Amino acid sequence: MPTKKERPGRGDGTGGSVVDEAIGRLRKRIESGEFAPGHRLPPEAVLAAELELSRPSLREAVRALAMAGVLDVRRGDGTFVTDLHPERLLSALGSFLDLAQDTGLEEMLECRKVLEPGATALAATRIDDAALDGLLERIERMRTLQDPEELVREDLAFHADIVAAAGNRTLSSLVSSVTQRTARARIWRALVKSDVLCWTHQQHMDIYAALRSRDSLAAFTAAGRHVGDVERWVRERLDPLRGRAEPDGADR
């Protein structure tokens, strides 16, 4: 049962579950600087009392914030605010929670996995040297970017250029519609995953190398691995939240 002081509703006053309320209260402490980067949170019982929350609600809130990259739960050591620019992660937290409720995202990720590898394989048979040079320039430009939104914009443009090289306008339109719908998830991932720049660069180089050699099978495989890894990473973090079913105002 919830504590007497715990009230249903989001921390922003828009209504929602007690877990939303718990997230909102923790978020305020972090945004205010009270819980700074690297700060260790008080023990669960102490923090629950300070925030006027039940321990199960606090536990769910901590889990959600850990999945969003704001908190780092270290077994046997405690829970810490991450050093991954928590203020930026918090600004994206609303999008993260929206993503967890967006059941259409899962379908869009599947569509991307079906469409992009095939389009990349087709492009391998049609791409010209000028387009290949442009792709390499874009890859090198991405290496210099630090802002996740800029990185994702360049990433979207990189894949759009490849699909355009396939010479099929209908296919380009389909892929564009799907990739734009997955952009928020990819920005969130770029914020949270510390090695995303190195990881992205290597996989883009694999795709480029396959295109440069005009190898359709290698292009299909490299693109499939790239989009599949993104889909798997996002699913692993959103599926546990989607599986949580808690009635408003009641702890499990």
PDB file of C-alpha atoms in Angstrom:
ATOM      1  CA  MET A   1       0.000   0.000   0.000  1.00  0.00           C
ATOM      2  CA  PRO A   2       1.235   3.542  -0.612  1.00  0.00           C
ATOM      3  CA  THR A   3       2.294   5.741   2.275  1.00  0.00           C
ATOM      4  CA  LYS A   4      -0.241   8.306   3.468  1.00  0.00           C
ATOM      5  CA  LYS A   5       1.850  11.166   2.161  1.00  0.00           C
ATOM      6  CA  GLU A   6       2.369   9.659  -1.266  1.00  0.00           C
ATOM      7  CA  ARG A   7      -0.006  11.027  -3.853  1.00  0.00           C
ATOM      8  CA  PRO A   8      -0.736   9.884  -7.393  1.00  0.00           C
ATOM      9  CA  GLY A   9       0.356  12.203 -10.160  1.00  0.00           C
ATOM     10  CA  ARG A  10       3.344  13.181 -12.241  1.00  0.00           C
ATOM     11  CA  GLY A  11       5.979  15.475 -10.858  1.00  0.00           C
ATOM     12  CA  ASP A  12       4.905  18.069 -13.422  1.00  0.00           C
ATOM     13  CA  GLY A  13       1.306  18.091 -12.224  1.00  0.00           C
ATOM     14  CA  THR A  14      -0.138  16.522 -15.345  1.00  0.00           C
ATOM     15  CA  GLY A  15      -1.386  13.358 -13.665  1.00  0.00           C
ATOM     16  CA  GLY A  16      -0.002   9.834 -13.846  1.00  0.00           C
ATOM     17  CA  SER A  17       1.279   7.027 -11.639  1.00  0.00           C
ATOM     18  CA  VAL A  18       3.053   7.269  -8.310  1.00  0.00           C
ATOM     19  CA  VAL A  19       6.185   6.141 -10.131  1.00  0.00           C
ATOM     20  CA  ASP A  20       5.933   9.224 -12.363  1.00  0.00           C
ATOM     21  CA  GLU A  21       5.664  11.269  -9.186  1.00  0.00           C
ATOM     22  CA  ALA A  22       8.734   9.555  -7.754  1.00  0.00           C
ATOM     23  CA  ILE A  23      10.682  10.250 -10.943  1.00  0.00           C
ATOM     24  CA  GLY A  24       9.627  13.901 -10.795  1.00  0.00           C
ATOM     25  CA  ARG A  25      10.802  14.312  -7.211  1.00  0.00           C
ATOM     26  CA  LEU A  26      14.154  12.682  -7.877  1.00  0.00           C
ATOM     27  CA  ARG A  27      14.531  14.739 -11.021  1.00  0.00           C
ATOM     28  CA  LYS A  28      14.077  17.991  -9.088  1.00  0.00           C
ATOM     29  CA  ARG A  29      16.843  17.030  -6.654  1.00  0.00           C
ATOM     30  CA  ILE A  30      19.235  16.336  -9.520  1.00  0.00           C
ATOM     31  CA  GLU A  31      18.284  19.422 -11.549  1.00  0.00           C
ATOM     32  CA  SER A  32      18.743  21.638  -8.492  1.00  0.00           C
ATOM     33  CA  GLY A  33      22.294  20.369  -8.055  1.00  0.00           C
ATOM     34  CA  GLU A  34      21.567  18.797  -4.677  1.00  0.00           C
ATOM     35  CA  PHE A  35      22.459  15.452  -6.242  1.00  0.00           C
ATOM     36  CA  ALA A  36      25.384  16.456  -8.462  1.00  0.00           C
ATOM     37  CA  PRO A  37      27.237  14.301 -11.028  1.00  0.00           C
ATOM     38  CA  GLY A  38      29.014  11.500  -9.182  1.00  0.00           C
ATOM     39  CA  HIS A  39      26.894  12.040  -6.052  1.00  0.00           C
ATOM     40  CA  ARG A  40      25.870   8.913  -4.164  1.00  0.00           C
ATOM     41  CA  LEU A  41      22.161   8.842  -3.294  1.00  0.00           C
ATOM     42  CA  PRO A  42      21.135   8.270   0.329  1.00  0.00           C
ATOM     43  CA  PRO A  43      20.083   4.726   1.304  1.00  0.00           C
ATOM     44  CA  GLU A  44      16.692   3.702  -0.076  1.00  0.00           C
ATOM     45  CA  ALA A  45      14.837   3.933   3.236  1.00  0.00           C
ATOM     46  CA  VAL A  46      16.270   7.377   3.985  1.00  0.00           C
ATOM     47  CA  LEU A  47      15.595   8.755   0.483  1.00  0.00           C
ATOM     48  CA  ALA A  48      12.056   7.344   0.418  1.00  0.00           C
ATOM     49  CA  ALA A  49      11.308   9.126   3.703  1.00  0.00           C
ATOM     50  CA  GLU A  50      12.847  12.393   2.464  1.00  0.00           C
ATOM     51  CA  LEU A  51      10.804  12.300  -0.748  1.00  0.00           C
ATOM     52  CA  GLU A  52       7.637  11.087   1.026  1.00  0.00           C
ATOM     53  CA  LEU A  53       7.461   8.014  -1.189  1.00  0.00           C
ATOM     54  CA  SER A  54       6.999   4.325  -0.621  1.00  0.00           C
ATOM     55  CA  ARG A  55      10.112   2.258  -1.177  1.00  0.00           C
ATOM     56  CA  PRO A  56       8.609   0.231  -4.071  1.00  0.00           C
ATOM     57  CA  SER A  57       7.728   3.442  -5.941  1.00  0.00           C
ATOM     58  CA  LEU A  58      11.210   4.861  -5.321  1.00  0.00           C
ATOM     59  CA  ARG A  59      12.767   1.607  -6.483  1.00  0.00           C
ATOM     60  CA  GLU A  60      10.827   1.753  -9.775  1.00  0.00           C
ATOM     61  CA  ALA A  61      11.805   5.390 -10.263  1.00  0.00           C
ATOM     62  CA  VAL A  62      15.477   4.608  -9.704  1.00  0.00           C
ATOM     63  CA  ARG A  63      15.242   1.745 -12.188  1.00  0.00           C
ATOM     64  CA  ALA A  64      13.678   4.007 -14.835  1.00  0.00           C
ATOM     65  CA  LEU A  65      16.281   6.728 -14.313  1.00  0.00           C
ATOM     66  CA  ALA A  66      19.055   4.136 -14.512  1.00  0.00           C
ATOM     67  CA  MET A  67      17.689   2.907 -17.853  1.00  0.00           C
ATOM     68  CA  ALA A  68      17.556   6.512 -19.053  1.00  0.00           C
ATOM     69  CA  GLY A  69      21.238   6.887 -18.138  1.00  0.00           C
ATOM     70  CA  VAL A  70      20.698   9.422 -15.342  1.00  0.00           C
ATOM     71  CA  LEU A  71      21.569   7.072 -12.459  1.00  0.00           C
ATOM     72  CA  ASP A  72      24.140   4.315 -12.115  1.00  0.00           C
ATOM     73  CA  VAL A  73      23.191   1.448  -9.779  1.00  0.00           C
ATOM     74  CA  ARG A  74      26.291  -0.332  -8.495  1.00  0.00           C
ATOM     75  CA  ARG A  75      25.576  -3.521  -6.597  1.00  0.00           C
ATOM     76  CA  GLY A  76      27.012  -3.450  -3.106  1.00  0.00           C
ATOM     77  CA  ASP A  77      28.164   0.133  -3.501  1.00  0.00           C
ATOM     78  CA  GLY A  78      25.045   2.245  -3.932  1.00  0.00           C
ATOM     79  CA  THR A  79      23.287   4.395  -6.535  1.00  0.00           C
ATOM     80  CA  PHE A  80      25.096   7.341  -8.096  1.00  0.00           C
ATOM     81  CA  VAL A  81      24.211  10.225 -10.398  1.00  0.00           C
ATOM     82  CA  THR A  82      26.111   9.544 -13.614  1.00  0.00           C
ATOM     83  CA  ASP A  83      28.829  11.763 -15.035  1.00  0.00           C
ATOM     84  CA  LEU A  84      27.171  11.591 -18.475  1.00  0.00           C
ATOM     85  CA  HIS A  85      25.893  15.194 -18.478  1.00  0.00           C
ATOM     86  CA  PRO A  86      22.864  14.435 -16.246  1.00  0.00           C
ATOM     87  CA  GLU A  87      21.328  17.830 -17.014  1.00  0.00           C
ATOM     88  CA  ARG A  88      21.122  16.888 -20.703  1.00  0.00           C
ATOM     89  CA  LEU A  89      19.865  13.428 -19.905  1.00  0.00           C
ATOM     90  CA  LEU A  90      17.153  14.920 -17.750  1.00  0.00           C
ATOM     91  CA  SER A  91      16.128  17.278 -20.532  1.00  0.00           C
ATOM     92  CA  ALA A  92      15.633  14.178 -22.692  1.00  0.00           C
ATOM     93  CA  LEU A  93      13.895  12.219 -19.944  1.00  0.00           C
ATOM     94  CA  GLY A  94      10.426  13.220 -21.125  1.00  0.00           C
ATOM     95  CA  SER A  95      11.245  11.771 -24.531  1.00  0.00           C
ATOM     96  CA  PHE A  96      12.577   8.619 -22.892  1.00  0.00           C
ATOM     97  CA  LEU A  97       9.328   8.097 -20.974  1.00  0.00           C
ATOM     98  CA  ASP A  98       7.346   8.820 -24.140  1.00  0.00           C
ATOM     99  CA  LEU A  99       9.443   6.241 -25.975  1.00  0.00           C
ATOM    100  CA  ALA A 100       8.592   3.644 -23.360  1.00  0.00           C
ATOM    101  CA  GLN A 101       4.893   4.205 -24.097  1.00  0.00           C
ATOM    102  CA  ASP A 102       5.316   4.361 -27.878  1.00  0.00           C
ATOM    103  CA  THR A 103       4.377   0.871 -29.023  1.00  0.00           C
ATOM    104  CA  GLY A 104       4.737   2.052 -32.620  1.00  0.00           C
ATOM    105  CA  LEU A 105       8.475   2.517 -32.101  1.00  0.00           C
ATOM    106  CA  GLU A 106       8.978  -1.235 -31.976  1.00  0.00           C
ATOM    107  CA  GLU A 107       7.313  -1.596 -35.377  1.00  0.00           C
ATOM    108  CA  MET A 108       9.363   1.272 -36.813  1.00  0.00           C
ATOM    109  CA  LEU A 109      12.591  -0.370 -35.621  1.00  0.00           C
ATOM    110  CA  GLU A 110      11.517  -3.611 -37.276  1.00  0.00           C
ATOM    111  CA  CYS A 111      10.680  -1.773 -40.498  1.00  0.00           C
ATOM    112  CA  ARG A 112      14.082  -0.121 -40.490  1.00  0.00           C
ATOM    113  CA  LYS A 113      15.743  -3.527 -40.071  1.00  0.00           C
ATOM    114  CA  VAL A 114      13.816  -4.837 -43.069  1.00  0.00           C
ATOM    115  CA  LEU A 115      14.220  -1.835 -45.379  1.00  0.00           C
ATOM    116  CA  GLU A 116      17.699  -0.387 -44.836  1.00  0.00           C
ATOM    117  CA  PRO A 117      19.854  -3.487 -45.418  1.00  0.00           C
ATOM    118  CA  GLY A 118      18.035  -4.225 -48.671  1.00  0.00           C
ATOM    119  CA  ALA A 119      18.322  -0.627 -49.806  1.00  0.00           C
ATOM    120  CA  THR A 120      22.035  -0.607 -48.942  1.00  0.00           C
ATOM    121  CA  ALA A 121      22.563  -3.827 -50.906  1.00  0.00           C
ATOM    122  CA  LEU A 122      20.816  -2.280 -53.920  1.00  0.00           C
ATOM    123  CA  ALA A 123      22.912   0.865 -53.585  1.00  0.00           C
ATOM    124  CA  ALA A 124      26.075  -1.241 -53.784  1.00  0.00           C
ATOM    125  CA  THR A 125      25.208  -2.092 -57.383  1.00  0.00           C
ATOM    126  CA  ARG A 126      24.400   1.492 -58.416  1.00  0.00           C
ATOM    127  CA  ILE A 127      26.389   3.971 -56.338  1.00  0.00           C
ATOM    128  CA  ASP A 128      28.936   6.128 -58.203  1.00  0.00           C
ATOM    129  CA  ASP A 129      32.340   7.370 -57.071  1.00  0.00           C
ATOM    130  CA  ALA A 130      31.105  10.889 -56.327  1.00  0.00           C
ATOM    131  CA  ALA A 131      28.459   9.543 -53.948  1.00  0.00           C
ATOM    132  CA  LEU A 132      31.055   7.297 -52.291  1.00  0.00           C
ATOM    133  CA  ASP A 133      33.379  10.257 -51.771  1.00  0.00           C
ATOM    134  CA  GLY A 134      30.479  12.181 -50.232  1.00  0.00           C
ATOM    135  CA  LEU A 135      29.777   9.318 -47.818  1.00  0.00           C
ATOM    136  CA  LEU A 136      33.390   9.217 -46.699  1.00  0.00           C
ATOM    137  CA  GLU A 137      33.369  12.964 -46.083  1.00  0.00           C
ATOM    138  CA  ARG A 138      30.205  12.607 -44.014  1.00  0.00           C
ATOM    139  CA  ILE A 139      31.740   9.782 -41.964  1.00  0.00           C
ATOM    140  CA  GLU A 140      34.821  11.885 -41.217  1.00  0.00           C
ATOM    141  CA  ARG A 141      32.619  14.833 -40.274  1.00  0.00           C
ATOM    142  CA  MET A 142      30.691  12.647 -37.822  1.00  0.00           C
ATOM    143  CA  ARG A 143      33.946  11.786 -36.071  1.00  0.00           C
ATOM    144  CA  THR A 144      34.280  15.428 -34.991  1.00  0.00           C
ATOM    145  CA  LEU A 145      30.778  15.780 -33.544  1.00  0.00           C
ATOM    146  CA  GLN A 146      30.087  15.738 -29.828  1.00  0.00           C
ATOM    147  CA  ASP A 147      26.462  16.852 -29.756  1.00  0.00           C
ATOM    148  CA  PRO A 148      24.147  13.791 -29.915  1.00  0.00           C
ATOM    149  CA  GLU A 149      21.468  15.583 -31.931  1.00  0.00           C
ATOM    150  CA  GLU A 150      23.989  16.723 -34.539  1.00  0.00           C
ATOM    151  CA  LEU A 151      25.443  13.215 -34.667  1.00  0.00           C
ATOM    152  CA  VAL A 152      22.025  11.670 -35.276  1.00  0.00           C
ATOM    153  CA  ARG A 153      21.205  14.274 -37.945  1.00  0.00           C
ATOM    154  CA  GLU A 154      24.414  13.380 -39.776  1.00  0.00           C
ATOM    155  CA  ASP A 155      23.669   9.677 -39.290  1.00  0.00           C
ATOM    156  CA  LEU A 156      20.214  10.113 -40.828  1.00  0.00           C
ATOM    157  CA  ALA A 157      21.743  11.997 -43.754  1.00  0.00           C
ATOM    158  CA  PHE A 158      24.404   9.293 -44.228  1.00  0.00           C
ATOM    159  CA  HIS A 159      21.802   6.561 -44.580  1.00  0.00           C
ATOM    160  CA  ALA A 160      19.549   8.784 -46.717  1.00  0.00           C
ATOM    161  CA  ASP A 161      22.440   9.354 -49.136  1.00  0.00           C
ATOM    162  CA  ILE A 162      22.944   5.602 -49.421  1.00  0.00           C
ATOM    163  CA  VAL A 163      19.269   4.953 -50.147  1.00  0.00           C
ATOM    164  CA  ALA A 164      19.235   7.803 -52.659  1.00  0.00           C
ATOM    165  CA  ALA A 165      22.139   6.109 -54.459  1.00  0.00           C
ATOM    166  CA  ALA A 166      19.894   3.077 -54.975  1.00  0.00           C
ATOM    167  CA  GLY A 167      17.931   5.222 -57.425  1.00  0.00           C
ATOM    168  CA  ASN A 168      14.451   4.234 -56.225  1.00  0.00           C
ATOM    169  CA  ARG A 169      12.383   7.210 -55.090  1.00  0.00           C
ATOM    170  CA  THR A 170       9.614   5.075 -53.607  1.00  0.00           C
ATOM    171  CA  LEU A 171      12.128   3.180 -51.511  1.00  0.00           C
ATOM    172  CA  SER A 172      13.740   6.469 -50.419  1.00  0.00           C
ATOM    173  CA  SER A 173      10.361   7.778 -49.263  1.00  0.00           C
ATOM    174  CA  LEU A 174       9.593   4.617 -47.297  1.00  0.00           C
ATOM    175  CA  VAL A 175      12.980   4.548 -45.569  1.00  0.00           C
ATOM    176  CA  SER A 176      12.819   8.257 -44.753  1.00  0.00           C
ATOM    177  CA  SER A 177       9.406   7.867 -43.122  1.00  0.00           C
ATOM    178  CA  VAL A 178      10.667   5.042 -40.928  1.00  0.00           C
ATOM    179  CA  THR A 179      14.018   6.540 -39.951  1.00  0.00           C
ATOM    180  CA  GLN A 180      12.505   9.885 -38.930  1.00  0.00           C
ATOM    181  CA  ARG A 181      10.196   8.026 -36.534  1.00  0.00           C
ATOM    182  CA  THR A 182      13.190   6.382 -34.833  1.00  0.00           C
ATOM    183  CA  ALA A 183      15.280   9.559 -34.494  1.00  0.00           C
ATOM    184  CA  ARG A 184      14.285  10.304 -30.871  1.00  0.00           C
ATOM    185  CA  ALA A 185      15.318   6.843 -29.734  1.00  0.00           C
ATOM    186  CA  ARG A 186      18.651   7.215 -31.483  1.00  0.00           C
ATOM    187  CA  ILE A 187      19.303  10.627 -29.905  1.00  0.00           C
ATOM    188  CA  TRP A 188      18.549   9.198 -26.458  1.00  0.00           C
ATOM    189  CA  ARG A 189      20.897   6.300 -27.167  1.00  0.00           C
ATOM    190  CA  ALA A 190      23.657   8.691 -28.263  1.00  0.00           C
ATOM    191  CA  LEU A 191      23.222  10.589 -24.984  1.00  0.00           C
ATOM    192  CA  VAL A 192      23.472   7.471 -22.830  1.00  0.00           C
ATOM    193  CA  LYS A 193      25.930   5.188 -24.620  1.00  0.00           C
ATOM    194  CA  SER A 194      29.394   6.588 -23.886  1.00  0.00           C
ATOM    195  CA  ASP A 195      31.174   4.794 -26.759  1.00  0.00           C
ATOM    196  CA  VAL A 196      28.495   5.450 -29.374  1.00  0.00           C
ATOM    197  CA  LEU A 197      30.766   7.691 -31.491  1.00  0.00           C
ATOM    198  CA  CYS A 198      33.477   5.036 -31.851  1.00  0.00           C
ATOM    199  CA  TRP A 199      30.891   2.304 -32.363  1.00  0.00           C
ATOM    200  CA  THR A 200      29.018   4.294 -35.017  1.00  0.00           C
ATOM    201  CA  HIS A 201      32.181   5.241 -36.869  1.00  0.00           C
ATOM    202  CA  GLN A 202      33.368   1.651 -37.182  1.00  0.00           C
ATOM    203  CA  GLN A 203      30.022   0.348 -38.406  1.00  0.00           C
ATOM    204  CA  HIS A 204      29.673   3.199 -40.892  1.00  0.00           C
ATOM    205  CA  MET A 205      33.152   2.402 -42.206  1.00  0.00           C
ATOM    206  CA  ASP A 206      32.112  -1.240 -42.642  1.00  0.00           C
ATOM    207  CA  ILE A 207      29.104  -0.140 -44.685  1.00  0.00           C
ATOM    208  CA  TYR A 208      31.219   2.260 -46.724  1.00  0.00           C
ATOM    209  CA  ALA A 209      33.856  -0.403 -47.441  1.00  0.00           C
ATOM    210  CA  ALA A 210      31.187  -2.791 -48.719  1.00  0.00           C
ATOM    211  CA  LEU A 211      29.719  -0.094 -50.950  1.00  0.00           C
ATOM    212  CA  ARG A 212      33.151   0.907 -52.251  1.00  0.00           C
ATOM    213  CA  SER A 213      33.805  -2.715 -53.256  1.00  0.00           C
ATOM    214  CA  ARG A 214      30.314  -2.941 -54.803  1.00  0.00           C
ATOM    215  CA  ASP A 215      29.653  -6.037 -52.687  1.00  0.00           C
ATOM    216  CA  SER A 216      25.873  -6.336 -52.213  1.00  0.00           C
ATOM    217  CA  LEU A 217      26.034  -9.173 -49.701  1.00  0.00           C
ATOM    218  CA  ALA A 218      28.635  -7.434 -47.545  1.00  0.00           C
ATOM    219  CA  ALA A 219      26.613  -4.196 -47.739  1.00  0.00           C
ATOM    220  CA  PHE A 220      23.442  -6.000 -46.678  1.00  0.00           C
ATOM    221  CA  THR A 221      25.267  -7.697 -43.783  1.00  0.00           C
ATOM    222  CA  ALA A 222      26.988  -4.524 -42.545  1.00  0.00           C
ATOM    223  CA  ALA A 223      23.786  -2.458 -42.672  1.00  0.00           C
ATOM    224  CA  GLY A 224      21.801  -5.252 -41.006  1.00  0.00           C
ATOM    225  CA  ARG A 225      24.307  -5.466 -38.171  1.00  0.00           C
ATOM    226  CA  HIS A 226      24.234  -1.686 -37.734  1.00  0.00           C
ATOM    227  CA  VAL A 227      20.460  -1.237 -37.495  1.00  0.00           C
ATOM    228  CA  GLY A 228      20.043  -4.501 -35.580  1.00  0.00           C
ATOM    229  CA  ASP A 229      22.437  -3.388 -32.847  1.00  0.00           C
ATOM    230  CA  VAL A 230      20.537  -0.116 -32.420  1.00  0.00           C
ATOM    231  CA  GLU A 231      17.213  -1.957 -32.227  1.00  0.00           C
ATOM    232  CA  ARG A 232      18.547  -4.458 -29.674  1.00  0.00           C
ATOM    233  CA  TRP A 233      20.041  -1.738 -27.437  1.00  0.00           C
ATOM    234  CA  VAL A 234      16.806   0.279 -27.407  1.00  0.00           C
ATOM    235  CA  ARG A 235      14.609  -2.774 -26.775  1.00  0.00           C
ATOM    236  CA  GLU A 236      16.747  -3.938 -23.853  1.00  0.00           C
ATOM    237  CA  ARG A 237      16.106  -0.644 -22.078  1.00  0.00           C
ATOM    238  CA  LEU A 238      12.502   0.068 -22.995  1.00  0.00           C
ATOM    239  CA  ASP A 239      10.973  -3.420 -22.748  1.00  0.00           C
ATOM    240  CA  PRO A 240      11.406  -3.704 -18.949  1.00  0.00           C
ATOM    241  CA  LEU A 241       9.517  -0.427 -18.495  1.00  0.00           C
ATOM    242  CA  ARG A 242       6.798  -1.506 -20.888  1.00  0.00           C
ATOM    243  CA  GLY A 243       6.392  -4.684 -18.872  1.00  0.00           C
ATOM    244  CA  ARG A 244       5.681  -2.735 -15.694  1.00  0.00           C
ATOM    245  CA  ALA A 245       1.956  -2.648 -14.982  1.00  0.00           C
ATOM    246  CA  GLU A 246       1.182  -0.598 -11.899  1.00  0.00           C
ATOM    247  CA  PRO A 247      -2.279   0.900 -11.207  1.00  0.00           C
ATOM    248  CA  ASP A 248      -2.259   4.597 -10.403  1.00  0.00           C
ATOM    249  CA  GLY A 249      -1.923   5.234  -6.698  1.00  0.00           C
ATOM    250  CA  ALA A 250      -0.980   1.669  -5.758  1.00  0.00           C
ATOM    251  CA  ASP A 251       2.303  -0.133  -5.229  1.00  0.00           C
ATOM    252  CA  ARG A 252       2.800  -3.645  -6.435  1.00  0.00           C
TER     253      ARG A 252
END
